[in-house]
Amino acid sequence: MAFSNCGFEVGFDAGHLLHPGCVFPSDCCQGNSVERKIYIPLNKTAPCVRLLNATHQIGCQSSISGDTGVIHVVEKEEDLNWVLTDGPHPPYMILLDGSLFNRKVMLQLKGTSRVSGLAVAVAKPIPPQGFSPGLKCPNDGFGVYSKDYGPQFAHCNKTVWNPVGSGLSYEDFDFPIFLLEDANETQVIKQCYQDHNVPREGSVPEYPLCAMQLFSHMHAVTSTVTCMRRSSLQSTFSINPEVVCDPLLDYNVWSTLQPINSSGKVDPEKEVIIVATRIDSHSFFWNIAPGAESAVTSFVTHLAAAEALHKASDVHLLQRNIMFTFFQGETFDYIGSSRMVYDMEKDKFPLRLDNIHSFVELNQVALRNDSVLWMHTDPVSRMNKSVEARVRNLLDILSNSSVGANVTLQEVGYSQPLPPSSFQRFLRARHIPGVVLTDHRTAFQNRYYQSMYDTPENVQMQYPEGLSPEEMLEYVTDTAKSLAEVATVVARALYRLAGGANDTSAIQADPKTVSRMLYGFLIKMNNSWFQSIVKPDIKGILGDDVPQHYVAVSNPVNTTYLVQYVLANLTGTVVNLTKEECLNPEKTPSSEREMYDYAWVQGSLDPNSTSRVPYCVRSTVHLTKALSPAFELRQWGSTEYSTWTESRWKEIRARIFLVASKELEIITLVVGIVILVVSLLATYFINAKADILFSLPRDPGAVAY
């Protein structure tokens, strides 16, 4: 129970009962409700939420009414003793320094009833030893290697790809855990703790104590099988169904170098080269997924290569087509790539697996040692002579394309399996020649894989001090130059692979474009370039918060939309159509609607006014659903396809306040009950004697003789 000293005292010095954020008592009484006078809300937080798959649940949740505890600040491991054994006021709500947010500490806290929740402060500087709450073997069991295919490589037996992975994101905690994103709010909590909870001269801190309450109750439990069955029953028999979980769902983005009929089928003899990368990331906390190295630098390089290729003068004459593919949901057992393979197998996609000539994937390419990129191939499929010949040709073309560049491509060797990659899902369906390009030969160079610390600093993005946001957008960083070199090599190799015979020196990725993309996808989406290339009706996605790349459960996330419109801007053509013609291209006979997509975008600001100059962009960019086939087939316990779902919840919030002792709460309750009883008795007797107590005096003039 919480109290404030606004207008009353409760048995002892009212100064101890101040709202923790008050400087003067009068400050506490300026709110327009009792709640605002008692609680300080924490507005910049990110919760850990519950995710489920076919077999179990992971993540965190609070009780249905939220969990409360006395705050204790833990900045070193010795501070845990107070929480775990010595402290007299359990349960505790811990404010944990980010440097201690690791598996060892978290399993200690998980094993005690003296902890009711956790608020984690971001570590500054970031942990130099690395921090990855992901698995040591990402997407284990859903790639190509199994007991039936390369069993010696299954379960990362040959190579542990993410050695710093603690698996913390895949644990199940029965108390709420929140990330504190605002350093000022963290300081408010610490100040409240210092003022009220720190033991003085060895004595136990006295009430009132500073406490925290976290709300993050999750509706789904046990597994995807259980929650989807409950949701299905609700939908079938209830007028107002209550869905308890949703499949992770978004959209893949794809386009082709030469236009194809998106609603038809590509000729079986037509060969297509697939270039792929993922566009999603993940961390321990919901929607905190900066993914600088794990996703962004790769798909930015991919976009830059697509632009460079489209600028080549003879792309329409190439023997083979090229498809640029951006997969969503790959972090969660390859949702996007497995869906595309499924659609190809079921003739629900313009391409069939037979059309695929070869596969090139960009997968973590920013942290190169000595400018080396490693070419990974599948040693199992290469035992087939036909596949081996085509893989060898692919490797030779890639190696030759790097001659004279500041990037060196080297082969990993036959004994090394493929790293976690979308290509593995295609190999499960067919032996396709392919290569995965990475900055690591064995274990990841990225020590912050799937963590909140995979930020621009992790890929050495640095800007001079004093630059305005517009100047930062245009500033070409060393990281941008490095990625542009990779994009150039990839674009030239793809040109040769597609049958191009001309000199490739003119195929060059633009470092300035790469810089703009890195700034937009890693630092600030709401910038002048992104504003100019999106449709007016979705401009609201351009928020000022740091961009995050977590997969959604319904509509396309911001990342998907922006990859779609950046790709259209870099590879499309501005056409002379009115707004109405652009929005309804089927009404224009020459539009070839089945071959192209049309978008009416905002355009740049007119230099002479505050209005924009919109225009119509024609491109071959399309979206296709990235929903696991398990949900299409209603096979919620599938071991073939991803089954990840996200629990629904009612509210997510956090707040701090001062809590009184249990004794005072009981006294207050008893006094309140006594006052209530006395009031009821007084009301009863007053009502019973109302005719006497409230009778009117007689009129003297009405006396009878």
Phi, psi and omega in degrees: 000137185248150181227158171229157180266017182286093172097357178206162175241154182230070167083343177208180188312117182297339179300334179283350185255016180297144167309131187301342180262003185276144172260316175240151180304327181295334180297330184289340189256015182270352179287164181256014176206161179298320182300318181291335178280340184260317190253147167252113178284146174256107191267341182248075180229161174227126183273160163271125183246172183268130171243152183224150171229196188298336188243336186200180178242150176226165176107210189216162171198160174258175171292171187295334179257012182087157179248140184235146176197160176287134184286134170225128181274126179243108181247348174213160188300329180297334180293343180291336182300322180297319181288316189278331185222314194274326188298134184272000187236050178289162359281156183253146172253113190268132166263104189260128174296137185302334180291342179259003180279083182220172186297318182301310182293317184294325178289331173297315182289328180294334185268016181228150176268001181275000179245127180254349180174177188213134170241123186255126175269140180296131180288131176224120357290168182294152184304117184294334180283353181099160177203118178220111177280002179283183181276153175294331180237083186301140177057032182300132178094349182243003174271202185274335188275130183204185179295342180259348184219109180055055183301335179291343180256351184295150176057031178058035179297326183274317184222125172273107190287326184236073187298334179275359181295125182264346183073012184298324180294344184252016173268161178246120180248137182264018173226158183285145175227124182239147172263132176267110185272341185253119181297329179294319178293323176299320180292323177299317180295317180296322179293319177298319177297314180298321184286331191235334191249347183284128177299136180256121176054041176081355180272159179288134179299142182262156175291154000285148180246153179280129184231163179230146176232129181240132178246119175199053181286131182258141183276331185269149178219162169075289185195171176298322180302314182292312186289323178290325177294318179295317179296320180295318178296319178299316182294330183280319190248352183251141176290322178242079185295144177250103179283134184256343177207161181227141175296144172295126191211136171204213182222140169280147176250132178212154175208167180235153179294315175252134185299143174230161179285108186290343180255000181247209181229137178289142179306135183303332181278348184280124181265142182229135175263128179262128172249129189223156170199164177265157180234011180241160177217189187198160168208187181294330187256146184298129178059024169248095185210073182295322171054038185303306181272324186289337182220307194297310183298329180289312182285336173293317176299319178300313179298319180294322177294321178298317178297315182299319180293319182296337180280346178296140189287337188245025184297331181289347181261357185296144183294323181243147176275162178233131177249123178266119189235133180236110187269138175256152175075016182292333179299329184256070175062040169062053182299307186294313183290322179294327178290321180294319177298316179300314180295322177296319180293327183264013180057038177253012181224149182303328179263153168249164178300330179297335182284344187283118178279315181197171188224127177235125182238137174260123188215098183059094187233007189269332188259067185272140172266125179056034176060029182261131169251138182259137180258110181263137176228171181266114183291337182287308181293334181288349175290344172279125186299320180296315179294318181301318180297319181286325176294319179298319177298318179297316180296319180296318180296317179296315180297316181294329181289342180269356179296128180086354179264169178273017178236132178249128178258127181233147178279147179279318181120164186292330188280354185260128177282174176291143171289169175306121187199155178298329180305328181299326180291327177288323178293332177297332182268328185198150175284098182249131175297132182196165179217144176245123181264128180220168175267005182235139177277315178240260182291155180303140168288333183285110180272003181234036182299132180054045178224167180289351180263005177277070190250178178305328179296329181293334179252024175057036174280115183229139179237146174299149179291150174089002180283142173284163177305322180291324178289325177293323178301321185267348184287127181271108181278165176297325177298318179296318178298317181296315180290327177297325177295319177297315180299323179296313179299315181296316181297317179295320179295319179296322178300313179295318182296328180279358177104009179292138184244348183283171178297137184261004184296336180281345178279107189217125176285148185264113179300329180293319177296319178299318178299316179299317181293317179299317179297316183290321184272345183243334187242307184207111178290327183278074179236168189296326181289310178300321179301324186280343188251000180257162176291149180301326185282353176239017181297341179295344179287346184274076180279170180268354178288164177298130182300140176235154188229044177274140180290152186260187175237007179211259184286164176304137177284170181305318182301316181299311179303314186289322174299319179301312185280330173294316179298319178295321180293320184280333186242351183271186182230137174282125182245151184273077177235149174287170179301315181295319179293324181289321181283338180229065186296339180295343179277351179256114187305325186269010187284338184051057187304326182286345181261334187229159171249142182242138181223129175267107187255164188295321184081172181280163177291138174293126183303333184262005180202183179264001181270162180260163179247090183288161179205172182253131179247129175253129182211175177256024184275134181222159173246139170228150187297135174249073176240130183305136177303339180302327181276333172293321183271356184056035176258074188290346177256021185298142170253359179270322184239159177301140178234024185288133173231163177242130180294150170272159178214164182269313181210149174233115178200162180218147180203158175238158182193175175262133181247137179274168179291158178300322180299315180294322178299318180293317178300315180298319179296314181297314178300319179297319179294317178300315179297321179297314181296313178301318180297318179295317179297316180298319179296319180298310183293323178296319179293322180293325181258022184300325182292335178273313185291327186242020178290147181281140176293148180291148177283120182301330183285353183258015181289134181259143178249000000 
